[in-house]
Short mmCIF file of C-alpha atoms in Angstrom, two decimals:
data_model
loop_
_atom_site.label_atom_id
_atom_site.label_comp_id
_atom_site.label_asym_id
_atom_site.label_seq_id
_atom_site.Cartn_x
_atom_site.Cartn_y
_atom_site.Cartn_z
CA UNK O 1 23.36 104.62 50.15
CA UNK O 2 24.64 107.10 47.90
CA UNK O 3 28.29 107.13 46.93
CA UNK O 4 30.79 110.39 47.50
CA UNK O 5 30.83 110.65 44.04
CA UNK O 6 27.17 111.20 43.65
CA UNK O 7 26.63 113.37 46.78
CA UNK O 8 27.76 117.18 45.57
CA UNK O 9 24.90 116.03 42.51
CA UNK O 10 22.42 115.57 44.87
CA UNK O 11 23.06 118.03 47.65
CA UNK O 12 21.62 120.94 46.28
CA UNK O 13 18.26 118.58 45.41
CA UNK O 14 17.79 117.17 48.99
CA UNK O 15 14.04 117.29 50.25
CA UNK O 16 13.36 120.09 52.32
CA UNK O 17 13.54 118.86 56.15
CA UNK O 18 16.06 116.05 54.96
CA UNK O 19 18.34 115.06 57.94
CA UNK O 20 21.62 114.13 55.95
CA UNK O 21 24.02 111.10 57.28
CA UNK O 22 27.63 111.35 56.17
CA UNK O 23 28.71 107.68 56.77
CA UNK O 24 32.29 106.34 56.24
CA UNK O 25 34.18 109.37 56.94
CA UNK O 26 37.66 109.61 58.14
CA UNK O 27 36.54 112.28 60.44
CA UNK O 28 38.44 114.80 63.11
CA UNK O 29 37.09 117.75 64.47
CA UNK O 30 38.41 119.76 67.80
CA UNK O 31 35.91 119.87 71.00
CA UNK O 32 35.64 122.99 73.22
CA UNK O 33 38.46 122.52 74.98
CA UNK O 34 40.41 122.20 71.91
CA UNK O 35 41.37 118.58 71.98
CA UNK O 36 41.71 116.21 68.91
CA UNK O 37 38.08 114.14 68.29
CA UNK O 38 37.72 111.34 66.00
CA UNK O 39 34.38 110.57 64.13
CA UNK O 40 32.77 108.19 61.29
CA UNK O 41 29.60 109.80 60.79
CA UNK O 42 28.67 113.35 60.61
CA UNK O 43 24.72 114.33 60.82
CA UNK O 44 23.76 117.35 59.58
CA UNK O 45 20.38 118.69 60.44
CA UNK O 46 17.79 120.21 58.37
CA UNK O 47 18.68 123.64 59.33
CA UNK O 48 22.48 123.25 58.28
CA UNK O 49 23.71 122.42 61.65
CA UNK O 50 25.82 119.55 62.97
CA UNK O 51 23.18 117.28 65.03
CA UNK O 52 25.64 114.62 65.61
CA UNK O 53 29.26 112.87 65.28
CA UNK O 54 29.45 109.51 66.13
CA UNK O 55 32.05 106.91 66.07
CA UNK O 56 32.61 103.79 64.31
CA UNK O 57 30.36 101.11 64.54
CA UNK O 58 27.39 103.21 66.19
CA UNK O 59 23.92 102.98 64.61
CA UNK O 60 22.71 105.35 62.33
CA UNK O 61 20.54 107.57 62.48
CA UNK O 62 17.32 107.89 59.59
CA UNK O 63 17.99 110.28 57.03
CA UNK O 64 19.55 110.27 53.75
CA UNK O 65 22.59 108.30 53.70
CA UNK O 66 25.99 109.37 51.50
CA UNK O 67 29.07 107.49 51.71
CA UNK O 68 32.32 109.49 52.25
CA UNK O 69 34.09 106.58 50.97
CA UNK O 70 36.92 106.74 53.65
CA UNK O 71 38.06 110.15 53.02
CA UNK O 72 39.30 112.40 55.37
CA UNK O 73 36.46 115.26 56.58
CA UNK O 74 37.20 118.42 58.50
CA UNK O 75 35.57 121.20 59.75
CA UNK O 76 35.99 124.25 57.32
CA UNK O 77 39.03 126.09 57.34
CA UNK O 78 38.69 130.10 58.29
CA UNK O 79 41.45 132.76 57.24
CA UNK O 80 41.56 135.30 60.26
CA UNK O 81 43.56 137.76 57.88
CA UNK O 82 42.50 138.32 54.31
CA UNK O 83 41.71 140.93 51.39
CA UNK O 84 38.98 139.28 50.02
CA UNK O 85 38.52 141.69 47.19
CA UNK O 86 41.93 142.16 46.22
CA UNK O 87 42.18 138.63 46.16
CA UNK O 88 39.63 138.70 43.33
CA UNK O 89 41.33 141.63 41.66
CA UNK O 90 44.46 140.13 41.10
CA UNK O 91 43.15 137.20 39.80
CA UNK O 92 41.47 139.30 37.08
CA UNK O 93 44.81 141.48 36.47
CA UNK O 94 48.27 141.20 35.82
CA UNK O 95 49.69 138.87 38.91
CA UNK O 96 53.42 139.11 39.20
CA UNK O 97 53.28 136.43 42.08
CA UNK O 98 56.06 133.79 41.53
CA UNK O 99 58.37 135.46 38.99
CA UNK O 100 61.67 135.02 39.61
CA UNK O 101 63.59 137.60 38.04
CA UNK O 102 62.70 141.46 36.61
CA UNK O 103 63.36 139.83 33.13
CA UNK O 104 60.67 137.26 33.75
CA UNK O 105 58.03 139.79 35.56
CA UNK O 106 58.68 142.41 31.61
CA UNK O 107 57.98 139.20 30.02
CA UNK O 108 54.88 138.57 32.04
CA UNK O 109 53.76 141.93 31.76
CA UNK O 110 54.47 142.02 28.03
CA UNK O 111 52.05 139.47 27.39
CA UNK O 112 49.39 141.13 29.07
CA UNK O 113 46.52 142.42 27.60
CA UNK O 114 44.83 145.41 29.57
CA UNK O 115 40.97 146.00 28.51
CA UNK O 116 41.43 149.57 30.55
CA UNK O 117 43.17 152.70 30.38
CA UNK O 118 45.71 151.28 33.16
CA UNK O 119 47.82 148.24 33.62
CA UNK O 120 46.94 147.46 36.83
CA UNK O 121 48.21 144.39 39.00
CA UNK O 122 50.94 143.30 41.87
CA UNK O 123 52.65 140.49 43.33
CA UNK O 124 56.40 141.74 42.55
CA UNK O 125 59.12 140.68 45.30
CA UNK O 126 62.32 142.32 44.39
CA UNK O 127 64.23 140.22 46.85
CA UNK O 128 63.15 137.34 44.92
CA UNK O 129 64.61 138.78 42.17
CA UNK O 130 67.81 139.26 43.44
CA UNK O 131 68.17 142.83 42.49
CA UNK O 132 69.29 144.57 45.58
CA UNK O 133 67.17 147.22 45.30
CA UNK O 134 63.78 148.54 44.12
CA UNK O 135 62.77 148.05 40.36
CA UNK O 136 62.55 151.38 38.20
CA UNK O 137 59.91 152.87 36.23
CA UNK O 138 62.20 152.85 33.16
CA UNK O 139 62.09 148.76 33.44
CA UNK O 140 58.44 149.08 33.60
CA UNK O 141 58.43 151.23 30.49
CA UNK O 142 60.51 148.68 28.43
CA UNK O 143 57.61 146.24 29.63
CA UNK O 144 54.24 148.25 28.87
CA UNK O 145 55.32 151.62 27.05
CA UNK O 146 53.12 154.47 27.62
CA UNK O 147 49.89 153.11 29.28
CA UNK O 148 50.24 153.87 32.46
CA UNK O 149 50.76 151.49 35.25
CA UNK O 150 50.38 150.90 39.00
CA UNK O 151 51.64 147.63 40.45
CA UNK O 152 51.41 146.52 44.08
CA UNK O 153 54.74 144.57 46.16
CA UNK O 154 53.64 141.42 47.10
CA UNK O 155 52.95 142.68 50.68
CA UNK O 156 50.80 145.59 49.58
CA UNK O 157 53.08 148.18 50.88
CA UNK O 158 54.78 149.44 47.73
CA UNK O 159 53.76 150.16 44.22
CA UNK O 160 55.69 150.20 41.23
CA UNK O 161 54.59 152.68 38.58
CA UNK O 162 55.83 153.86 35.32
CA UNK O 163 56.79 157.07 33.78
CA UNK O 164 53.14 158.06 32.47
CA UNK O 165 52.01 157.10 36.10
CA UNK O 166 54.29 159.69 37.55
CA UNK O 167 53.36 162.25 35.27
CA UNK O 168 49.70 161.83 35.68
CA UNK O 169 50.39 162.10 39.38
CA UNK O 170 52.36 165.46 39.30
CA UNK O 171 55.18 163.89 40.99
CA UNK O 172 58.54 165.79 40.46
CA UNK O 173 61.52 165.81 42.43
CA UNK O 174 60.18 168.87 44.22
CA UNK O 175 57.28 166.53 45.50
CA UNK O 176 57.86 165.88 49.38
CA UNK O 177 57.04 162.54 51.23
CA UNK O 178 53.91 162.18 52.44
CA UNK O 179 53.22 161.27 56.16
CA UNK O 180 53.81 157.51 56.42
CA UNK O 181 55.30 157.25 53.17
CA UNK O 182 58.58 157.64 51.00
CA UNK O 183 58.74 158.56 47.59
CA UNK O 184 61.71 156.02 46.55
CA UNK O 185 64.12 158.34 44.36
CA UNK O 186 67.76 158.74 42.69
CA UNK O 187 70.95 160.79 43.82
CA UNK O 188 69.26 163.81 42.25
CA UNK O 189 66.29 163.21 44.05
CA UNK O 190 63.93 162.22 41.10
CA UNK O 191 61.34 159.57 41.73
CA UNK O 192 62.31 156.60 40.42
CA UNK O 193 59.17 154.69 40.20
CA UNK O 194 58.56 152.98 43.99
CA UNK O 195 56.01 154.48 46.05
CA UNK O 196 56.15 153.17 49.74
CA UNK O 197 52.84 153.10 51.98
CA UNK O 198 51.19 156.27 52.26
CA UNK O 199 52.90 157.53 49.17
CA UNK O 200 51.11 154.82 46.86
CA UNK O 201 47.93 157.19 47.09
CA UNK O 202 49.65 159.92 45.15
CA UNK O 203 49.08 157.82 42.03
CA UNK O 204 46.46 155.17 43.24
CA UNK O 205 43.82 158.76 43.65
CA UNK O 206 44.30 159.01 39.61
CA UNK O 207 43.26 155.24 38.80
CA UNK O 208 39.75 155.42 37.45
CA UNK O 209 37.12 153.62 40.29
CA UNK O 210 36.38 150.07 39.06
CA UNK O 211 33.10 149.62 37.64
CA UNK O 212 30.32 147.85 39.87
CA UNK O 213 30.38 145.22 37.50
CA UNK O 214 33.90 144.92 37.58
CA UNK O 215 34.01 145.08 41.67
CA UNK O 216 31.30 141.99 41.63
CA UNK O 217 33.55 140.21 39.55
CA UNK O 218 36.30 140.32 41.57
CA UNK O 219 34.18 139.04 44.54
CA UNK O 220 32.66 136.43 42.70
CA UNK O 221 36.11 135.18 41.68
CA UNK O 222 37.73 135.70 45.23
CA UNK O 223 35.17 133.83 46.76
CA UNK O 224 35.70 130.98 43.89
CA UNK O 225 39.20 130.47 44.87
CA UNK O 226 38.39 130.73 48.63
CA UNK O 227 36.06 127.40 48.18
CA UNK O 228 38.73 125.97 46.03
CA UNK O 229 40.88 125.84 48.61
CA UNK O 230 38.71 124.74 51.82
CA UNK O 231 38.07 128.23 53.31
CA UNK O 232 34.76 128.22 54.67
CA UNK O 233 35.11 131.82 56.46
CA UNK O 234 37.48 134.61 56.28
CA UNK O 235 37.88 138.05 58.30
CA UNK O 236 38.49 140.65 55.70
CA UNK O 237 41.20 142.58 56.98
CA UNK O 238 40.31 146.07 55.86
CA UNK O 239 37.23 147.51 53.77
CA UNK O 240 35.21 150.02 53.12
CA UNK O 241 31.43 150.92 52.36
CA UNK O 242 31.53 149.88 48.91
CA UNK O 243 33.00 146.66 50.01
CA UNK O 244 30.59 146.42 52.29
CA UNK O 245 27.49 146.98 50.66
CA UNK O 246 28.66 144.62 47.91
CA UNK O 247 28.92 141.71 50.10
CA UNK O 248 25.45 142.76 51.95
CA UNK O 249 24.25 142.43 47.69
CA UNK O 250 26.27 139.16 47.46
CA UNK O 251 24.15 137.84 50.85
CA UNK O 252 20.86 139.41 49.68
CA UNK O 253 21.23 137.17 46.26
CA UNK O 254 22.26 134.26 48.46
CA UNK O 255 25.61 134.63 46.38
CA UNK O 256 28.05 135.09 49.35
CA UNK O 257 29.58 131.27 49.90
CA UNK O 258 31.87 131.97 52.88
CA UNK O 259 31.31 133.67 56.10
CA UNK O 260 33.08 137.12 56.07
CA UNK O 261 33.87 138.59 59.37
CA UNK O 262 34.75 142.37 58.48
CA UNK O 263 37.06 145.16 59.71
CA UNK O 264 36.21 148.55 58.51
CA UNK O 265 39.21 150.49 57.51
CA UNK O 266 40.00 152.91 59.93
CA UNK O 267 37.23 155.16 62.15
CA UNK O 268 35.72 157.24 58.95
CA UNK O 269 34.85 153.51 57.69
CA UNK O 270 33.56 152.14 60.67
CA UNK O 271 31.01 155.85 61.05
CA UNK O 272 30.20 155.34 57.41
CA UNK O 273 28.99 151.72 57.83
CA UNK O 274 27.92 151.54 61.24
CA UNK O 275 27.04 154.54 62.85
CA UNK O 276 24.93 152.98 65.68
CA UNK O 277 27.57 150.48 66.69
CA UNK O 278 29.03 147.44 65.76
CA UNK O 279 26.84 144.77 63.32
CA UNK O 280 26.68 141.76 64.75
CA UNK O 281 26.31 138.19 62.88
CA UNK O 282 23.07 137.80 60.65
CA UNK O 283 20.71 135.41 61.05
CA UNK O 284 22.61 132.74 58.79
CA UNK O 285 25.70 133.97 60.43
CA UNK O 286 27.52 134.77 56.96
CA UNK O 287 28.33 138.34 57.28
CA UNK O 288 29.14 140.56 60.16
CA UNK O 289 31.21 143.99 60.91
CA UNK O 290 32.41 144.34 64.23
CA UNK O 291 35.83 145.29 64.06
CA UNK O 292 38.06 148.12 62.98
CA UNK O 293 41.38 147.37 61.19
CA UNK O 294 44.22 150.17 61.73
CA UNK O 295 47.72 150.16 60.30
CA UNK O 296 50.82 150.95 62.39
CA UNK O 297 53.77 150.71 60.18
CA UNK O 298 54.42 149.27 56.75
CA UNK O 299 56.13 146.10 56.01
CA UNK O 300 59.66 144.32 56.26
CA UNK O 301 60.22 144.05 52.46
CA UNK O 302 59.83 147.48 51.66
CA UNK O 303 61.71 148.57 54.76
CA UNK O 304 58.18 150.21 55.89
CA UNK O 305 58.21 148.11 59.16
CA UNK O 306 58.65 150.39 62.10
CA UNK O 307 61.91 149.66 63.56
CA UNK O 308 63.28 150.96 67.35
CA UNK O 309 66.84 151.06 65.73
CA UNK O 310 68.34 151.18 61.95
CA UNK O 311 67.45 148.05 59.47
CA UNK O 312 70.62 145.99 59.66
CA UNK O 313 70.71 146.39 55.93
CA UNK O 314 70.15 150.13 55.60
CA UNK O 315 71.93 152.01 58.43
CA UNK O 316 69.59 155.36 59.20
CA UNK O 317 66.49 154.12 58.01
CA UNK O 318 64.10 152.52 60.86
CA UNK O 319 60.79 152.67 58.59
CA UNK O 320 57.32 154.60 58.83
CA UNK O 321 54.64 154.90 61.85
CA UNK O 322 51.53 155.37 59.88
CA UNK O 323 50.21 157.41 63.11
CA UNK O 324 51.76 159.58 66.37
CA UNK O 325 51.74 157.46 69.12
CA UNK O 326 49.09 159.74 70.97
CA UNK O 327 46.98 159.47 67.98
CA UNK O 328 47.08 155.73 67.60
CA UNK O 329 46.26 155.65 71.38
CA UNK O 330 43.10 157.82 70.93
CA UNK O 331 41.75 156.09 68.06
CA UNK O 332 41.89 152.80 69.92
CA UNK O 333 40.55 153.99 73.07
CA UNK O 334 37.63 156.06 71.28
CA UNK O 335 36.58 152.48 68.79
CA UNK O 336 36.53 150.66 71.68
CA UNK O 337 34.57 152.38 73.65
CA UNK O 338 32.11 152.30 71.07
CA UNK O 339 31.90 148.46 71.25
CA UNK O 340 34.22 147.56 68.02
CA UNK O 341 37.00 145.19 68.34
CA UNK O 342 40.03 147.10 67.39
CA UNK O 343 42.77 145.14 64.85
CA UNK O 344 45.95 146.67 64.24
CA UNK O 345 48.61 145.86 61.67
CA UNK O 346 52.03 145.88 63.46
CA UNK O 347 55.66 144.72 61.85
CA UNK O 348 57.91 145.79 63.26
CA UNK O 349 59.22 145.92 66.80
CA UNK O 350 58.51 149.92 67.56
CA UNK O 351 55.28 149.63 66.07
CA UNK O 352 54.46 146.30 68.39
CA UNK O 353 55.39 147.88 71.24
CA UNK O 354 53.38 150.94 70.50
CA UNK O 355 50.13 148.80 69.51
CA UNK O 356 50.73 147.02 72.85
CA UNK O 357 51.01 150.33 75.10
CA UNK O 358 47.96 151.56 72.92
CA UNK O 359 46.10 148.60 74.28
CA UNK O 360 47.23 148.75 78.02
CA UNK O 361 45.37 152.21 78.06
CA UNK O 362 42.09 150.65 77.19
CA UNK O 363 39.82 149.32 80.37
CA UNK O 364 40.66 145.43 80.92
CA UNK O 365 36.91 145.04 80.81
CA UNK O 366 36.56 146.15 77.39
CA UNK O 367 39.26 144.12 75.95
CA UNK O 368 38.46 140.88 77.33
CA UNK O 369 34.74 141.24 75.66
CA UNK O 370 35.86 143.02 72.45
CA UNK O 371 39.41 140.61 72.08
CA UNK O 372 41.26 143.29 70.43
CA UNK O 373 43.99 141.81 68.22
CA UNK O 374 47.42 142.70 67.12
CA UNK O 375 47.58 141.33 63.17
CA UNK O 376 50.89 140.21 62.52
CA UNK O 377 52.78 140.32 65.67
CA UNK O 378 56.23 139.85 63.23
CA UNK O 379 59.30 141.46 65.00
CA UNK O 380 58.21 141.85 68.75
CA UNK O 381 60.73 143.10 71.45
CA UNK O 382 61.35 139.97 73.80
CA UNK O 383 60.38 142.31 76.43
CA UNK O 384 57.09 142.48 74.49
CA UNK O 385 56.08 139.28 74.09
CA UNK O 386 54.59 138.61 77.76
CA UNK O 387 52.06 141.28 77.06
CA UNK O 388 50.09 140.18 74.79
CA UNK O 389 49.13 137.35 77.58
CA UNK O 390 49.16 140.01 80.52
CA UNK O 391 46.55 142.56 78.19
CA UNK O 392 44.68 139.62 76.59
CA UNK O 393 45.62 140.67 73.12
CA UNK O 394 45.00 137.90 70.65
CA UNK O 395 47.87 137.42 68.30
CA UNK O 396 46.40 137.23 64.61
CA UNK O 397 49.62 135.52 62.47
CA UNK O 398 50.19 134.23 59.03
CA UNK O 399 52.68 131.37 59.15
CA UNK O 400 53.90 131.14 55.41
CA UNK O 401 55.02 134.87 56.20
CA UNK O 402 57.72 133.43 58.23
CA UNK O 403 58.83 130.94 55.59
CA UNK O 404 58.66 133.68 52.92
CA UNK O 405 60.55 136.02 55.09
CA UNK O 406 63.18 134.15 56.09
CA UNK O 407 66.00 135.33 54.27
CA UNK O 408 64.78 139.03 53.72
CA UNK O 409 64.29 139.24 57.58
CA UNK O 410 67.74 138.07 58.85
CA UNK O 411 69.18 140.90 56.40
CA UNK O 412 66.67 143.60 57.64
CA UNK O 413 66.94 143.09 61.46
CA UNK O 414 69.60 140.62 62.14
CA UNK O 415 69.71 137.77 64.58
CA UNK O 416 69.21 139.43 68.02
CA UNK O 417 65.85 140.88 66.63
CA UNK O 418 64.72 137.80 65.35
CA UNK O 419 64.60 136.04 69.21
CA UNK O 420 61.08 137.70 68.80
CA UNK O 421 60.42 137.29 65.52
CA UNK O 422 57.39 135.10 64.11
CA UNK O 423 57.51 133.49 68.07
CA UNK O 424 54.24 131.55 67.64
CA UNK O 425 55.05 128.66 70.13
CA UNK O 426 56.50 131.12 72.78
CA UNK O 427 53.06 133.56 72.37
CA UNK O 428 51.00 129.90 73.03
CA UNK O 429 53.27 128.60 75.54
CA UNK O 430 52.85 131.82 77.32
CA UNK O 431 48.92 131.83 77.20
CA UNK O 432 48.15 134.10 74.09
CA UNK O 433 45.50 133.35 72.12
CA UNK O 434 46.18 132.37 68.36
CA UNK O 435 44.36 132.96 65.21
CA UNK O 436 45.41 132.03 61.95
CA UNK O 437 45.63 133.47 58.60
CA UNK O 438 47.59 134.00 55.02
CA UNK O 439 47.24 137.85 54.50
CA UNK O 440 45.81 136.77 51.10
CA UNK O 441 46.68 137.87 48.23
CA UNK O 442 49.76 138.83 49.74
CA UNK O 443 50.60 135.00 50.43
CA UNK O 444 48.72 132.36 48.59
CA UNK O 445 45.02 131.79 50.19
CA UNK O 446 45.23 128.08 50.89
CA UNK O 447 45.12 127.66 54.55
CA UNK O 448 47.17 124.05 54.07
CA UNK O 449 50.17 125.81 53.13
CA UNK O 450 49.59 127.84 56.67
CA UNK O 451 49.46 124.77 58.31
CA UNK O 452 52.71 123.20 56.65
CA UNK O 453 54.35 126.56 57.49
CA UNK O 454 53.16 126.43 61.21
CA UNK O 455 54.39 122.79 61.67
CA UNK O 456 57.66 122.19 59.75
CA UNK O 457 58.96 126.05 59.50
CA UNK O 458 60.18 125.22 56.05
CA UNK O 459 58.85 126.62 52.46
CA UNK O 460 57.40 124.43 50.09
CA UNK O 461 60.58 123.99 48.45
CA UNK O 462 61.93 122.15 52.07
CA UNK O 463 64.08 124.91 52.55
CA UNK O 464 65.78 125.50 55.45
CA UNK O 465 66.11 121.57 56.10
CA UNK O 466 64.64 120.91 59.87
CA UNK O 467 62.94 124.43 59.96
CA UNK O 468 63.88 127.84 60.35
CA UNK O 469 63.73 128.95 63.73
CA UNK O 470 62.17 125.52 64.22
CA UNK O 471 61.95 126.05 68.16
CA UNK O 472 58.95 127.98 67.22
CA UNK O 473 56.85 125.63 65.13
CA UNK O 474 53.65 124.41 66.32
CA UNK O 475 52.33 121.19 66.59
CA UNK O 476 49.39 120.21 64.13
CA UNK O 477 46.83 120.30 66.56
CA UNK O 478 47.75 123.68 67.65
CA UNK O 479 47.92 125.12 63.88
CA UNK O 480 44.83 123.48 62.91
CA UNK O 481 43.15 125.24 66.11
CA UNK O 482 44.43 128.38 64.80
CA UNK O 483 42.64 128.07 61.69
CA UNK O 484 39.30 126.75 63.24
CA UNK O 485 38.75 127.59 66.83
CA UNK O 486 41.34 130.08 66.77
CA UNK O 487 40.07 132.27 64.00
CA UNK O 488 36.38 131.68 65.08
CA UNK O 489 37.19 132.81 68.55
CA UNK O 490 39.03 135.94 67.20
CA UNK O 491 35.90 136.53 64.96
CA UNK O 492 33.39 136.13 68.01
CA UNK O 493 32.22 133.07 66.37
CA UNK O 494 33.03 129.96 68.26
CA UNK O 495 29.81 129.22 69.33
CA UNK O 496 28.91 128.98 65.22
CA UNK O 497 31.74 127.53 63.77
CA UNK O 498 35.43 126.41 63.98
CA UNK O 499 34.52 122.46 64.64
CA UNK O 500 31.85 119.98 63.87
CA UNK O 501 30.09 119.75 67.41
CA UNK O 502 26.31 119.86 67.63
CA UNK O 503 24.57 122.99 67.52
CA UNK O 504 27.36 124.61 64.92
CA UNK O 505 26.91 125.18 61.25
CA UNK O 506 27.75 122.12 59.35
CA UNK O 507 30.74 124.04 57.72
CA UNK O 508 33.05 121.44 56.34
CA UNK O 509 35.73 120.15 53.86
CA UNK O 510 36.70 116.49 52.52
CA UNK O 511 40.20 116.07 51.61
CA UNK O 512 42.29 113.94 49.54
CA UNK O 513 44.80 112.82 52.41
CA UNK O 514 45.00 112.61 56.50
CA UNK O 515 46.67 115.59 57.42
CA UNK O 516 47.38 113.97 61.03
CA UNK O 517 48.80 111.08 59.44
CA UNK O 518 50.84 111.88 56.66
CA UNK O 519 54.20 113.36 56.75
CA UNK O 520 53.81 116.98 57.62
CA UNK O 521 56.23 117.95 54.68
CA UNK O 522 53.49 117.03 52.50
CA UNK O 523 50.90 118.82 54.21
CA UNK O 524 50.78 121.88 51.79
CA UNK O 525 50.17 119.19 48.95
CA UNK O 526 46.43 118.52 50.30
CA UNK O 527 43.76 118.86 48.04
CA UNK O 528 40.22 119.70 48.24
CA UNK O 529 37.87 117.05 47.16
CA UNK O 530 34.44 119.38 48.44
CA UNK O 531 33.89 122.36 50.34
CA UNK O 532 30.27 122.81 52.10
CA UNK O 533 28.61 125.60 53.77
CA UNK O 534 25.79 124.84 56.21
CA UNK O 535 25.61 121.68 54.72
CA UNK O 536 25.41 122.87 51.08
CA UNK O 537 28.17 122.15 48.65
CA UNK O 538 30.12 125.42 47.63
CA UNK O 539 32.87 123.76 45.56
CA UNK O 540 33.80 120.22 43.91
CA UNK O 541 36.77 119.17 42.58
CA UNK O 542 36.23 118.51 38.64
#
């Protein structure tokens, strides 16, 4: 019998048609009702699909035997909301994630050597820097000099640019704020160096387009990162025709190592990519495009989230709706009528209310068949929470947002509005279907970080003790469901992936601890030993 140490080396060389039997596993999966099931043996057929799971002591079928060595084997995890290209791009550019001060960010920028004409990257967060304000163009100039720079905020809803970038873009005190965006200004009306939401386009449009080689390198890097954290599938939350063509090229070359459920970015992208209607899963269930992504508002961190009342920490400001409500409703109704799932980013309570009202205008049979989604469902009025269940709208949540946002969210919206904030248990208890994700690279892509945040409501430093708004914590099985069957259902793929039941693809991971036994506080430390898609290894720990 082959051991776990050698099975990865042999996986790609197994004889065509061989059935593979993974024995001595500490296996877990969910059944179709969502109940946790245990197994000791996983049998993978010649087609890359699960043939059977067997309990300890069961007679082993014929086939190549691989001893897992008692390690924990789980279904592959699916991120229901990420930005695949952005993940790869940021990994290849300047990454300011984790910087604890403006000075630390400036030092990282000074050490970075850009190979192009622009300095590009992101991940900054002025809340972590304790600035009490946004950074300025002058502070960016100190770090990089006269090279134009464009650095996105951690949530992707603001950009920090320097004086050279402002000049190249023609932004002056007379430049008006675009609809759905804001140019941060000083007392004299001059641009200070931060552009929020739609205003980002003023500079972004001046950046030279990446080459095909650069784009493919970014996608390859993203897939490498995803496999390394146990992610066997992702829902790409907003991509254009060029991204879709890139996915198709990778699929044709057999370089696509995760299942991608793509959401086209708005009606124009839908028309360009799929003029004849939704594109279902291909023959190997690696790629589909049957959804449209819209944004109803911005993010809390940049005060772009659309609130019904003023921000608690900035009177006179309520955030920014991306669309007039009538237009938002028409886009949702029209795209739904064409057979596409519609997934709408909504952070603020006004945005969530508007999105739910728009979904209510969609015929009930379409809502049921197409599984429309609210992406984030972050700050929701208590009156609106029951509407998710009544309308059959999936809540696509990102648990690490709560543990990252906790202090900032309290300051931005106050205790009263937080009663409906990050309310995952309330949604589940009311009957709402949940899909789990991370919004990578806004948050780290590791799904175990999301499982940890969902179950403990604490950050990875253990704060706050006992959890933030802990009454909304999920059980481990509920959290696990959200990153497996819940995400699969949200991508119209629950009959294909999400659990290790016969007939589904053998997408699985082997990890270094038992997440159902180990203390929840250590969930985020779970290490990936190997990641498998359709019974083939796509990652192994070195």
